[in-house]
Amino acid sequence: MHQVLHTAWCVPGWVEALLALACFLSLHYFRQRKEPVIDWPILHHLPALLIHLPHVHDWTTSMHSAIGPTIPILGPIFSNMDRIITCDPQNLEYMLKTRFSNFPKGKLFHDMFEEFLGDGIFNIDGDAWEAQRRTANSHVHSKGFRSFVAATSRGLANDRLVPLLRKFATEGAAIDLQEIMMRYTMDTACAAVFGESVGCLSEGLPNVPFANAINDAMQAVTVRHVLPTAWWRAIRWLGLGMEPRLERAVRTMDEFVAQQVARRRHVSSGRGGGDLLSVYAATKASKTDRYLRDVAVNFLLAGRDTTGAALTWFFWLVSTHQNIEAKIIEELKAKGTDDHRELVYLHAALCETIRLYPSVPLDHKCALEEDILPDGTILKSETMVHYSIYAMGRMEWLWGKDCLEFRPERWLGEDGRLKGEGGFRFLAFNGGPRTCVGRDLAFVQMKYAASAVLSAFQLELVKGHRVSPKTSVILVMKKGLMVRVKEREGSW
Ligand code: HEM
């Protein structure tokens, strides 16, 4: 009898071990649950990263507010994924400028973006980067190219965007303004890269497979960011998760660029400024089609998505802040829309938009050699340092108590002029030698679109539509920006 009872109540060893583990993990969880980030045995911060991935930018912001400007993030043991995340402007000035040569983007990230960005300017370091940067600088800042971009942006805004929105206004249809803005910037970017737009804003809104492909590629690469390198490589090898989509997306991008390059060979731009691809094609490095493909994809990503995302957030912020909309309209009425340099308040509102919603929300550098950051953080060689540009724009100690408010005035001096752009606490265009090449162009494109749209229309958010950022390399809206467009009363 005793023997029978004993056998009936005997629990197998593995169940006991599982129960013990469950108890240990629960206790661990309850002890740490109030911490901003739970440090698990073996996996360390990886579960937290994965759980918070859908709202990673707000999570990073709350961690910086709770813990401090510089935080170590630990990957699973043996994964070589330990990282540092900082939002301290002194550290950033040190990495991006003072010790620039010790902080490249690094091989790990080159590999992560390789199929997508190849050896384009965003994804390379050292001499190859310097050569591409030199070509970009000399061309993008030339007078001819600047006036070509200004003329195409203005033409696309007035002759394509406004008539399209007028049609939607007449129909009273709800539209996704994010999609329309991405179409506008796809056309402006194609004009800059290939010499002419590709008609994304034409009637009937043609399908643009390239645009969907870029979105898919960005999402797949975002997932790679939060996994140990060996893991995402294995997932790629097995063809799981987002990887097959990335492969398809890259094929679509390659086909699109190949078509445009072939077309370019037959048509001379004849537009005075010349297009970027022709300029790169004339350099020594341009021996292969692959090189030109990488140049084109990098500049299209740089020019389309960043500016399109910034414009979308701008229109959302303006349509939810009537006092600011009124000030922009007042300026447009007083100064007209012809000379974008006159539109100082609009410029400030755009800066304020990308302070809160930077198109590139998260960036990274990799320490080549051991180093010490100005705040005393010790970096071993090969340490990856991330910086959340999104979190930086939301730190009270950097921007004051009203840091979360949309207040363009913070960019203006008492004389009403622009104050300058905030040094290393404002990294929406990055800083140091790798500062955005297209910053001035971006403002020109954004100002023409913003002034053309706001002087003709009012935007009304569709009731119940919730706006939130998507987790991706570029800060787009998760579900787009659903609005109804109305002709502006008293439009002049
Ligand atoms: C609102 C619009 C824009 C924003 C917020 C923006 C932001 C940025 C940021 C943060 C970087 C640094 C990225 C990194 O190193 O990881 C960057 C680099 C770059 N941007 Fe922009 N950008 C904008 C528009 C443009 C446009 C219109 C162009 C077109 C010419 C452009 C061309 C580039 C290029 C070529 C780089 C690479 C610079 C380098 O690595 O040396 N950007 N941009």
Coordinates of C-alpha atoms and ligand atoms in Angstrom, one line a residue:
M1 CA 0.0 0.0 0.0
H2 CA 2.7 2.4 1.0
Q3 CA 4.6 1.6 -2.2
V4 CA 1.4 2.2 -4.4
L5 CA 0.9 5.7 -2.8
H6 CA 4.5 6.6 -3.3
T7 CA 4.3 5.7 -7.0
A8 CA 1.1 7.6 -7.5
W9 CA 2.5 10.9 -6.1
C10 CA 5.9 10.6 -7.7
V11 CA 6.5 13.6 -10.1
P12 CA 9.0 13.0 -12.9
G13 CA 12.3 14.8 -12.5
W14 CA 11.9 17.0 -15.6
V15 CA 8.5 18.3 -14.3
E16 CA 10.1 19.2 -11.0
A17 CA 12.9 21.0 -12.9
L18 CA 10.3 22.9 -15.0
L19 CA 8.3 23.9 -11.9
A20 CA 11.5 25.0 -10.2
L21 CA 12.4 27.1 -13.2
A22 CA 8.9 28.6 -13.5
C23 CA 9.1 29.5 -9.8
F24 CA 12.5 31.0 -10.2
L25 CA 11.5 33.0 -13.3
S26 CA 8.3 34.3 -11.6
L27 CA 10.2 35.4 -8.5
H28 CA 12.8 37.0 -10.8
Y29 CA 10.0 38.8 -12.7
F30 CA 8.2 40.0 -9.5
R31 CA 11.5 41.3 -8.1
Q32 CA 12.4 43.2 -11.2
R33 CA 8.9 44.1 -12.6
K34 CA 9.2 47.7 -11.6
E35 CA 12.6 48.1 -13.3
P36 CA 12.5 49.9 -16.6
V37 CA 14.1 46.9 -18.3
I38 CA 14.1 43.3 -16.9
D39 CA 17.5 41.5 -17.0
W40 CA 16.7 37.8 -17.5
P41 CA 19.2 35.0 -16.9
I42 CA 20.9 33.8 -20.1
L43 CA 18.8 36.0 -22.4
H44 CA 19.4 39.2 -20.5
H45 CA 17.6 42.2 -22.2
L46 CA 16.5 40.4 -25.3
P47 CA 13.0 39.4 -24.1
A48 CA 12.4 43.1 -23.2
L49 CA 13.6 44.3 -26.6
L50 CA 11.3 41.9 -28.4
I51 CA 8.3 42.7 -26.2
H52 CA 8.8 46.4 -26.6
L53 CA 9.7 46.2 -30.3
P54 CA 6.3 47.4 -31.5
H55 CA 6.8 50.7 -29.6
V56 CA 10.5 50.7 -29.3
H57 CA 11.0 54.4 -29.7
D58 CA 8.7 55.4 -26.8
W59 CA 10.2 52.6 -24.7
T60 CA 13.7 53.9 -25.3
T61 CA 12.5 57.3 -24.4
S62 CA 11.0 56.1 -21.1
M63 CA 14.2 54.1 -20.3
H64 CA 16.3 57.2 -20.8
S65 CA 14.0 59.3 -18.6
A66 CA 14.0 56.6 -15.9
I67 CA 17.6 55.4 -16.0
G68 CA 19.7 58.1 -17.5
P69 CA 21.3 59.3 -20.8
T70 CA 23.6 56.2 -21.2
I71 CA 22.4 52.6 -20.7
P72 CA 24.1 49.3 -21.4
I73 CA 21.9 46.8 -23.2
L74 CA 22.9 43.2 -22.7
G75 CA 22.3 40.5 -25.3
P76 CA 22.0 36.8 -24.7
I77 CA 25.2 35.1 -23.4
F78 CA 27.7 34.2 -26.2
S79 CA 25.7 36.3 -28.7
N80 CA 28.1 39.2 -29.0
M81 CA 25.1 41.5 -28.8
D82 CA 26.0 43.7 -25.9
R83 CA 25.4 47.3 -26.8
I84 CA 25.3 50.8 -25.4
I85 CA 22.5 53.3 -26.0
T86 CA 23.1 57.0 -25.4
C87 CA 21.3 60.3 -25.9
D88 CA 23.9 62.5 -24.3
P89 CA 24.9 65.3 -26.7
Q90 CA 28.5 65.4 -25.4
N91 CA 28.9 61.7 -26.1
L92 CA 27.4 62.2 -29.6
E93 CA 29.6 65.2 -30.4
Y94 CA 32.6 63.0 -29.4
M95 CA 31.6 60.1 -31.6
L96 CA 30.2 61.9 -34.6
K97 CA 32.8 64.7 -34.8
T98 CA 35.8 64.7 -32.3
R99 CA 36.7 61.0 -32.7
F100 CA 34.9 60.5 -36.0
S101 CA 37.6 58.1 -37.3
N102 CA 37.2 55.7 -34.3
F103 CA 33.4 55.5 -34.8
P104 CA 32.5 54.1 -38.2
K105 CA 29.1 52.4 -38.8
G106 CA 30.9 49.1 -38.7
K107 CA 30.9 45.8 -40.5
L108 CA 28.0 44.3 -38.5
F109 CA 25.6 46.9 -39.8
H110 CA 27.1 46.8 -43.3
D111 CA 26.1 43.1 -43.3
M112 CA 22.7 43.8 -41.9
F113 CA 21.8 46.2 -44.7
E114 CA 23.9 44.6 -47.4
E115 CA 21.3 43.2 -49.8
F116 CA 19.2 46.4 -49.5
L117 CA 21.7 49.2 -49.5
G118 CA 24.8 47.4 -50.8
D119 CA 27.8 49.7 -50.9
G120 CA 25.9 52.9 -51.1
I121 CA 26.8 56.0 -49.1
F122 CA 24.6 55.1 -46.1
N123 CA 26.2 51.7 -45.7
I124 CA 30.0 52.2 -46.1
D125 CA 32.9 53.7 -44.2
G126 CA 36.4 54.8 -44.9
D127 CA 37.8 55.7 -48.3
A128 CA 34.8 54.4 -50.3
W129 CA 32.5 56.5 -48.2
E130 CA 34.8 59.6 -48.5
A131 CA 34.8 59.3 -52.3
Q132 CA 31.0 59.0 -52.6
R133 CA 30.5 61.8 -50.1
R134 CA 32.9 64.1 -52.1
T135 CA 30.9 63.5 -55.3
A136 CA 27.6 64.0 -53.5
N137 CA 28.8 67.2 -51.8
S138 CA 30.1 68.9 -54.9
H139 CA 27.0 68.1 -56.9
V140 CA 24.2 68.5 -54.3
H141 CA 25.4 71.9 -53.3
S142 CA 26.0 73.2 -56.8
K143 CA 23.8 76.1 -57.9
G144 CA 22.6 74.3 -61.0
F145 CA 21.4 71.2 -59.1
R146 CA 19.8 73.3 -56.3
S147 CA 17.8 75.3 -58.7
F148 CA 16.8 72.2 -60.7
V149 CA 15.5 70.5 -57.4
A150 CA 13.7 73.7 -56.4
A151 CA 12.0 74.0 -59.8
T152 CA 10.9 70.3 -59.9
S153 CA 9.7 70.3 -56.3
R154 CA 7.7 73.5 -56.9
G155 CA 6.3 72.1 -60.2
L156 CA 5.3 68.8 -58.6
A157 CA 3.7 70.5 -55.7
N158 CA 1.7 73.1 -57.7
D159 CA 0.9 71.2 -60.9
R160 CA 0.5 67.6 -59.6
L161 CA -0.1 67.5 -55.8
V162 CA -2.6 70.4 -55.6
P163 CA -4.8 69.2 -58.5
L164 CA -4.8 65.7 -57.1
L165 CA -5.9 67.0 -53.6
R166 CA -8.5 69.2 -55.3
K167 CA -10.0 66.1 -56.9
F168 CA -10.1 64.4 -53.5
A169 CA -11.7 67.5 -52.0
T170 CA -14.4 67.5 -54.6
E171 CA -15.1 63.8 -54.0
G172 CA -15.0 64.2 -50.2
A173 CA -13.1 60.9 -50.0
A174 CA -11.0 59.9 -47.1
I175 CA -7.4 59.5 -48.2
D176 CA -4.1 58.4 -46.7
L177 CA -2.0 61.5 -46.8
Q178 CA 1.1 59.6 -45.9
E179 CA 0.8 57.6 -49.2
I180 CA 0.3 60.9 -51.1
M181 CA 3.4 62.5 -49.5
M182 CA 5.5 59.4 -50.3
R183 CA 4.4 59.7 -53.9
Y184 CA 5.3 63.4 -54.0
T185 CA 8.8 62.6 -52.5
M186 CA 9.3 59.6 -54.7
D187 CA 8.8 61.9 -57.7
T188 CA 11.1 64.6 -56.3
A189 CA 13.7 62.0 -55.4
C190 CA 13.5 60.3 -58.8
A191 CA 13.9 63.7 -60.5
A192 CA 17.1 64.3 -58.4
V193 CA 18.5 60.9 -59.0
F194 CA 17.4 60.1 -62.6
G195 CA 16.6 63.5 -64.0
E196 CA 12.9 63.1 -64.2
S197 CA 10.0 62.1 -62.0
V198 CA 8.2 58.7 -62.5
G199 CA 4.7 60.0 -62.5
C200 CA 3.7 58.7 -59.0
L201 CA 1.2 61.6 -58.6
S202 CA -0.5 61.0 -62.0
E203 CA -4.2 60.5 -62.2
G204 CA -5.2 57.0 -61.1
L205 CA -2.3 56.9 -58.7
P206 CA -0.2 54.2 -60.5
N207 CA 1.0 51.2 -58.5
V208 CA 4.7 51.8 -57.5
P209 CA 6.2 48.4 -56.7
F210 CA 9.5 50.1 -55.8
A211 CA 7.8 52.0 -53.0
N212 CA 6.3 48.9 -51.4
A213 CA 9.6 47.1 -51.8
I214 CA 11.5 49.8 -49.8
N215 CA 8.9 49.5 -47.0
D216 CA 9.3 45.7 -46.8
A217 CA 13.1 45.9 -46.9
M218 CA 13.1 48.5 -44.1
Q219 CA 10.9 46.3 -41.9
A220 CA 13.0 43.2 -42.4
V221 CA 16.2 45.0 -41.6
T222 CA 14.6 46.5 -38.4
V223 CA 13.9 42.9 -37.2
R224 CA 17.6 42.1 -37.8
H225 CA 18.6 45.0 -35.5
V226 CA 17.1 43.3 -32.4
L227 CA 18.5 39.8 -33.0
P228 CA 22.0 38.5 -32.4
T229 CA 23.8 38.3 -35.8
A230 CA 24.1 34.5 -35.8
W231 CA 20.3 34.3 -35.2
W232 CA 19.2 36.5 -38.1
R233 CA 21.8 34.9 -40.4
A234 CA 20.2 31.5 -39.5
I235 CA 16.7 32.9 -40.1
R236 CA 17.9 34.2 -43.5
W237 CA 19.4 30.9 -44.4
L238 CA 16.2 29.0 -43.4
G239 CA 14.1 31.5 -45.4
L240 CA 11.9 32.3 -42.4
G241 CA 10.1 35.4 -41.0
M242 CA 10.5 38.6 -43.1
E243 CA 13.5 37.2 -45.0
P244 CA 11.7 36.0 -48.1
R245 CA 9.9 39.3 -48.3
L246 CA 13.3 41.1 -48.2
E247 CA 14.6 38.9 -51.0
R248 CA 11.5 39.7 -53.1
A249 CA 11.8 43.4 -52.2
V250 CA 15.4 43.6 -53.3
R251 CA 14.6 41.9 -56.6
T252 CA 11.9 44.6 -57.2
M253 CA 14.2 47.4 -56.4
D254 CA 16.9 46.0 -58.6
E255 CA 14.5 45.7 -61.6
F256 CA 13.2 49.3 -61.1
V257 CA 16.7 50.8 -60.9
A258 CA 17.9 48.8 -63.9
Q259 CA 15.0 50.1 -65.9
Q260 CA 15.7 53.7 -64.9
V261 CA 19.4 53.3 -65.6
A262 CA 18.7 51.8 -69.0
R263 CA 16.3 54.7 -69.8
R264 CA 18.9 57.2 -68.6
R265 CA 21.4 55.8 -71.1
H266 CA 19.0 56.9 -73.9
V267 CA 17.8 60.2 -72.6
S268 CA 20.1 63.0 -71.6
S269 CA 18.7 65.0 -68.7
G270 CA 19.2 68.3 -70.5
R271 CA 18.2 70.1 -67.4
G272 CA 21.3 72.2 -66.7
G273 CA 21.9 70.8 -63.2
G274 CA 22.2 67.2 -64.3
D275 CA 21.0 64.2 -62.3
L276 CA 22.9 62.5 -59.5
L277 CA 23.2 59.2 -61.3
S278 CA 25.0 60.8 -64.3
V279 CA 27.4 62.5 -62.0
Y280 CA 28.2 59.2 -60.2
A281 CA 28.4 57.4 -63.6
A282 CA 31.2 59.7 -64.6
T283 CA 33.3 58.9 -61.5
K284 CA 36.2 56.4 -61.5
A285 CA 34.4 54.1 -59.1
S286 CA 31.4 53.5 -61.4
K287 CA 32.7 50.5 -63.2
T288 CA 29.7 48.2 -62.5
D289 CA 26.0 48.5 -62.8
R290 CA 25.9 47.3 -59.2
Y291 CA 27.6 50.4 -58.1
L292 CA 25.1 52.6 -59.9
R293 CA 22.2 50.5 -58.4
D294 CA 23.6 51.1 -54.9
V295 CA 23.9 54.8 -55.5
A296 CA 20.4 55.1 -56.8
V297 CA 18.8 53.0 -54.0
N298 CA 20.6 54.9 -51.3
F299 CA 19.6 58.3 -52.7
L300 CA 16.1 57.3 -53.3
L301 CA 15.7 56.0 -49.7
A302 CA 17.5 59.2 -48.5
G303 CA 15.3 61.5 -50.5
R304 CA 11.9 59.7 -50.6
D305 CA 11.2 58.2 -47.2
T306 CA 12.9 60.7 -44.9
T307 CA 11.2 63.8 -46.5
G308 CA 7.9 62.0 -47.0
A309 CA 7.7 60.9 -43.4
A310 CA 8.6 64.4 -42.1
L311 CA 5.9 66.0 -44.3
T312 CA 3.3 63.5 -43.0
W313 CA 4.1 64.2 -39.4
F314 CA 4.1 67.9 -40.1
F315 CA 0.6 67.8 -41.6
W316 CA -0.7 65.8 -38.7
L317 CA 0.8 68.2 -36.1
V318 CA -0.4 71.3 -38.0
S319 CA -4.0 69.9 -38.4
T320 CA -4.1 69.2 -34.7
H321 CA -2.7 72.6 -33.6
Q322 CA -4.9 75.2 -35.0
N323 CA -3.0 78.2 -33.5
I324 CA 0.1 77.1 -35.3
E325 CA -1.7 76.5 -38.6
A326 CA -3.1 80.0 -38.3
K327 CA 0.4 81.4 -37.9
I328 CA 1.7 79.5 -40.9
I329 CA -1.2 80.8 -43.0
E330 CA -0.6 84.3 -41.8
E331 CA 3.0 84.0 -43.0
L332 CA 2.0 82.5 -46.3
K333 CA -0.4 85.3 -46.9
A334 CA 2.1 88.0 -46.0
K335 CA 5.1 86.5 -47.9
G336 CA 3.6 84.4 -50.6
T337 CA 4.8 80.9 -51.6
D338 CA 7.3 81.8 -54.3
D339 CA 10.5 82.3 -52.2
H340 CA 10.8 79.5 -49.7
R341 CA 13.7 81.3 -47.9
E342 CA 11.2 83.9 -46.7
L343 CA 9.1 81.3 -44.9
V344 CA 10.8 81.4 -41.5
Y345 CA 7.9 80.3 -39.3
L346 CA 7.2 77.4 -41.6
H347 CA 10.9 76.5 -41.4
A348 CA 10.7 76.5 -37.6
A349 CA 7.5 74.4 -37.7
L350 CA 9.4 71.8 -39.8
C351 CA 12.4 71.8 -37.5
E352 CA 10.0 71.3 -34.6
T353 CA 8.3 68.4 -36.4
I354 CA 11.5 66.5 -36.9
R355 CA 12.6 67.2 -33.4
L356 CA 9.6 65.3 -32.2
Y357 CA 9.4 62.9 -35.1
P358 CA 12.8 62.5 -36.6
S359 CA 12.7 60.6 -39.9
V360 CA 15.7 58.5 -38.8
P361 CA 14.7 57.7 -35.2
L362 CA 17.7 55.5 -34.3
D363 CA 21.2 55.5 -35.5
H364 CA 24.4 53.7 -34.5
K365 CA 28.2 53.7 -34.5
C366 CA 30.8 51.1 -33.7
A367 CA 34.0 51.8 -31.7
L368 CA 36.9 50.5 -33.6
E369 CA 39.4 50.8 -30.7
E370 CA 38.8 50.9 -27.0
D371 CA 37.6 54.4 -26.0
I372 CA 36.0 56.4 -23.2
L373 CA 33.0 58.6 -23.8
P374 CA 32.9 62.1 -22.2
D375 CA 30.4 60.8 -19.6
G376 CA 33.0 58.2 -18.5
T377 CA 31.4 55.2 -20.2
I378 CA 34.2 52.7 -21.1
L379 CA 33.9 51.1 -24.6
K380 CA 35.7 48.0 -25.5
S381 CA 36.8 47.8 -29.1
E382 CA 33.9 46.7 -31.4
T383 CA 31.2 47.9 -29.0
M384 CA 28.1 49.0 -30.8
V385 CA 26.7 52.4 -29.6
H386 CA 23.1 53.2 -30.6
Y387 CA 21.6 56.7 -30.2
S388 CA 17.9 57.4 -30.2
I389 CA 17.4 60.6 -32.0
Y390 CA 13.7 60.2 -31.2
A391 CA 14.4 60.1 -27.4
M392 CA 16.8 63.0 -27.7
G393 CA 14.0 65.3 -28.9
R394 CA 11.9 64.4 -25.9
M395 CA 14.4 64.8 -23.0
E396 CA 13.3 67.5 -20.5
W397 CA 16.9 68.2 -19.5
L398 CA 17.7 69.0 -23.2
W399 CA 14.6 70.9 -24.3
G400 CA 12.9 72.1 -21.1
K401 CA 9.6 71.3 -19.4
D402 CA 7.6 71.8 -22.6
C403 CA 9.8 69.2 -24.4
L404 CA 6.7 67.2 -25.6
E405 CA 4.9 70.3 -26.9
F406 CA 4.8 71.2 -30.6
R407 CA 6.1 74.8 -30.3
P408 CA 7.9 76.2 -33.4
E409 CA 8.7 79.3 -31.5
R410 CA 11.5 77.5 -29.7
W411 CA 13.5 77.7 -33.0
L412 CA 13.0 81.5 -33.3
G413 CA 14.9 84.3 -31.6
E414 CA 13.3 87.4 -30.2
D415 CA 13.9 89.2 -33.6
G416 CA 11.7 86.5 -35.2
R417 CA 14.7 85.0 -37.1
L418 CA 15.8 81.4 -37.0
K419 CA 18.1 80.6 -34.0
G420 CA 20.3 77.9 -35.6
E421 CA 19.7 74.3 -35.3
G422 CA 20.5 73.2 -31.8
G423 CA 24.0 71.6 -32.1
F424 CA 24.4 68.0 -31.0
R425 CA 21.1 67.8 -29.1
F426 CA 19.3 68.1 -32.5
L427 CA 20.5 65.2 -34.6
A428 CA 17.5 64.8 -37.0
F429 CA 20.0 65.4 -39.8
N430 CA 22.9 63.7 -37.9
G431 CA 26.0 65.6 -37.1
G432 CA 29.8 65.9 -37.9
P433 CA 31.2 64.8 -41.3
R434 CA 28.3 62.5 -41.9
T435 CA 25.7 65.2 -41.6
C436 CA 22.8 64.7 -44.1
V437 CA 23.9 65.8 -47.5
G438 CA 20.4 66.7 -48.6
R439 CA 19.4 68.8 -45.6
D440 CA 18.9 72.1 -47.5
L441 CA 17.2 70.2 -50.4
A442 CA 14.8 68.5 -48.0
F443 CA 13.7 71.9 -46.6
V444 CA 13.1 73.2 -50.1
Q445 CA 11.0 70.2 -51.0
M446 CA 9.1 70.2 -47.7
K447 CA 8.4 74.0 -47.9
Y448 CA 7.1 73.8 -51.4
A449 CA 4.7 71.0 -50.5
A450 CA 3.7 72.4 -47.2
S451 CA 2.9 75.9 -48.6
A452 CA 1.1 74.6 -51.7
V453 CA -1.1 72.3 -49.7
L454 CA -1.8 74.6 -46.7
S455 CA -2.6 77.7 -48.8
A456 CA -5.2 75.7 -50.8
F457 CA -6.6 73.2 -48.3
Q458 CA -7.6 72.4 -44.7
L459 CA -7.0 68.9 -43.5
E460 CA -9.5 67.1 -41.4
L461 CA -8.5 63.9 -39.6
V462 CA -10.8 61.0 -40.1
K463 CA -12.7 60.4 -36.9
G464 CA -11.3 57.5 -34.9
H465 CA -8.1 57.2 -36.9
R466 CA -5.2 56.7 -34.5
V467 CA -1.8 57.9 -35.4
S468 CA 1.3 56.1 -34.1
P469 CA 4.8 55.4 -35.3
K470 CA 5.7 52.1 -36.9
T471 CA 8.8 50.3 -35.9
S472 CA 11.0 50.7 -38.9
V473 CA 14.3 52.3 -40.0
I474 CA 12.3 55.4 -41.1
L475 CA 9.7 56.8 -38.8
V476 CA 6.5 56.4 -40.8
M477 CA 3.0 56.2 -39.4
K478 CA 1.8 52.7 -38.7
K479 CA -1.6 53.0 -40.3
G480 CA -0.9 56.1 -42.5
L481 CA -2.6 59.5 -42.0
M482 CA -6.3 59.3 -42.9
V483 CA -7.7 62.7 -43.7
R484 CA -10.4 64.5 -45.6
V485 CA -9.2 67.5 -47.7
K486 CA -11.3 70.6 -47.8
E487 CA -10.8 73.7 -49.9
R488 CA -9.5 76.4 -47.6
E489 CA -12.1 79.1 -47.0
G490 CA -10.9 82.6 -48.0
S491 CA -8.1 80.9 -50.0
W492 CA -6.1 83.6 -51.7
Ligands
HEM1 C1 13.5 65.6 -43.8 C2 14.4 65.0 -44.6 C3 15.6 64.4 -44.2 C4 16.1 63.9 -43.0 C5 15.4 64.1 -41.7 C6 17.4 63.3 -43.2 C7 18.2 62.8 -42.2 C8 19.4 62.2 -42.4 C9 20.1 61.5 -41.4 C10 19.7 61.3 -39.9 C11 21.3 61.0 -42.0 C12 22.3 60.2 -41.3 C13 22.0 58.7 -41.5 C14 23.1 57.8 -41.0 O1 24.3 58.2 -41.1 O2 22.8 56.7 -40.6 C15 21.2 61.4 -43.3 C16 22.2 61.1 -44.2 C17 22.1 61.3 -45.6 N1 21.1 62.0 -46.2 FE1 19.5 62.8 -45.4 N2 17.7 63.4 -44.5 C18 16.7 64.0 -45.2 C19 16.6 64.3 -46.6 C20 17.5 64.0 -47.5 C21 17.5 64.3 -48.9 C22 16.3 65.0 -49.6 C23 18.6 63.8 -49.5 C24 18.9 63.9 -50.9 C25 20.0 64.2 -51.4 C26 19.4 63.2 -48.4 C27 20.6 62.6 -48.5 C28 21.4 62.0 -47.5 C29 22.6 61.3 -47.8 C30 23.3 61.1 -49.1 C31 23.1 60.9 -46.5 C32 24.3 60.0 -46.2 C33 25.4 61.0 -45.7 C34 26.6 60.2 -45.3 O3 26.6 59.1 -44.8 O4 27.7 60.8 -45.5 N3 18.7 63.4 -47.2 N4 20.1 62.1 -43.6

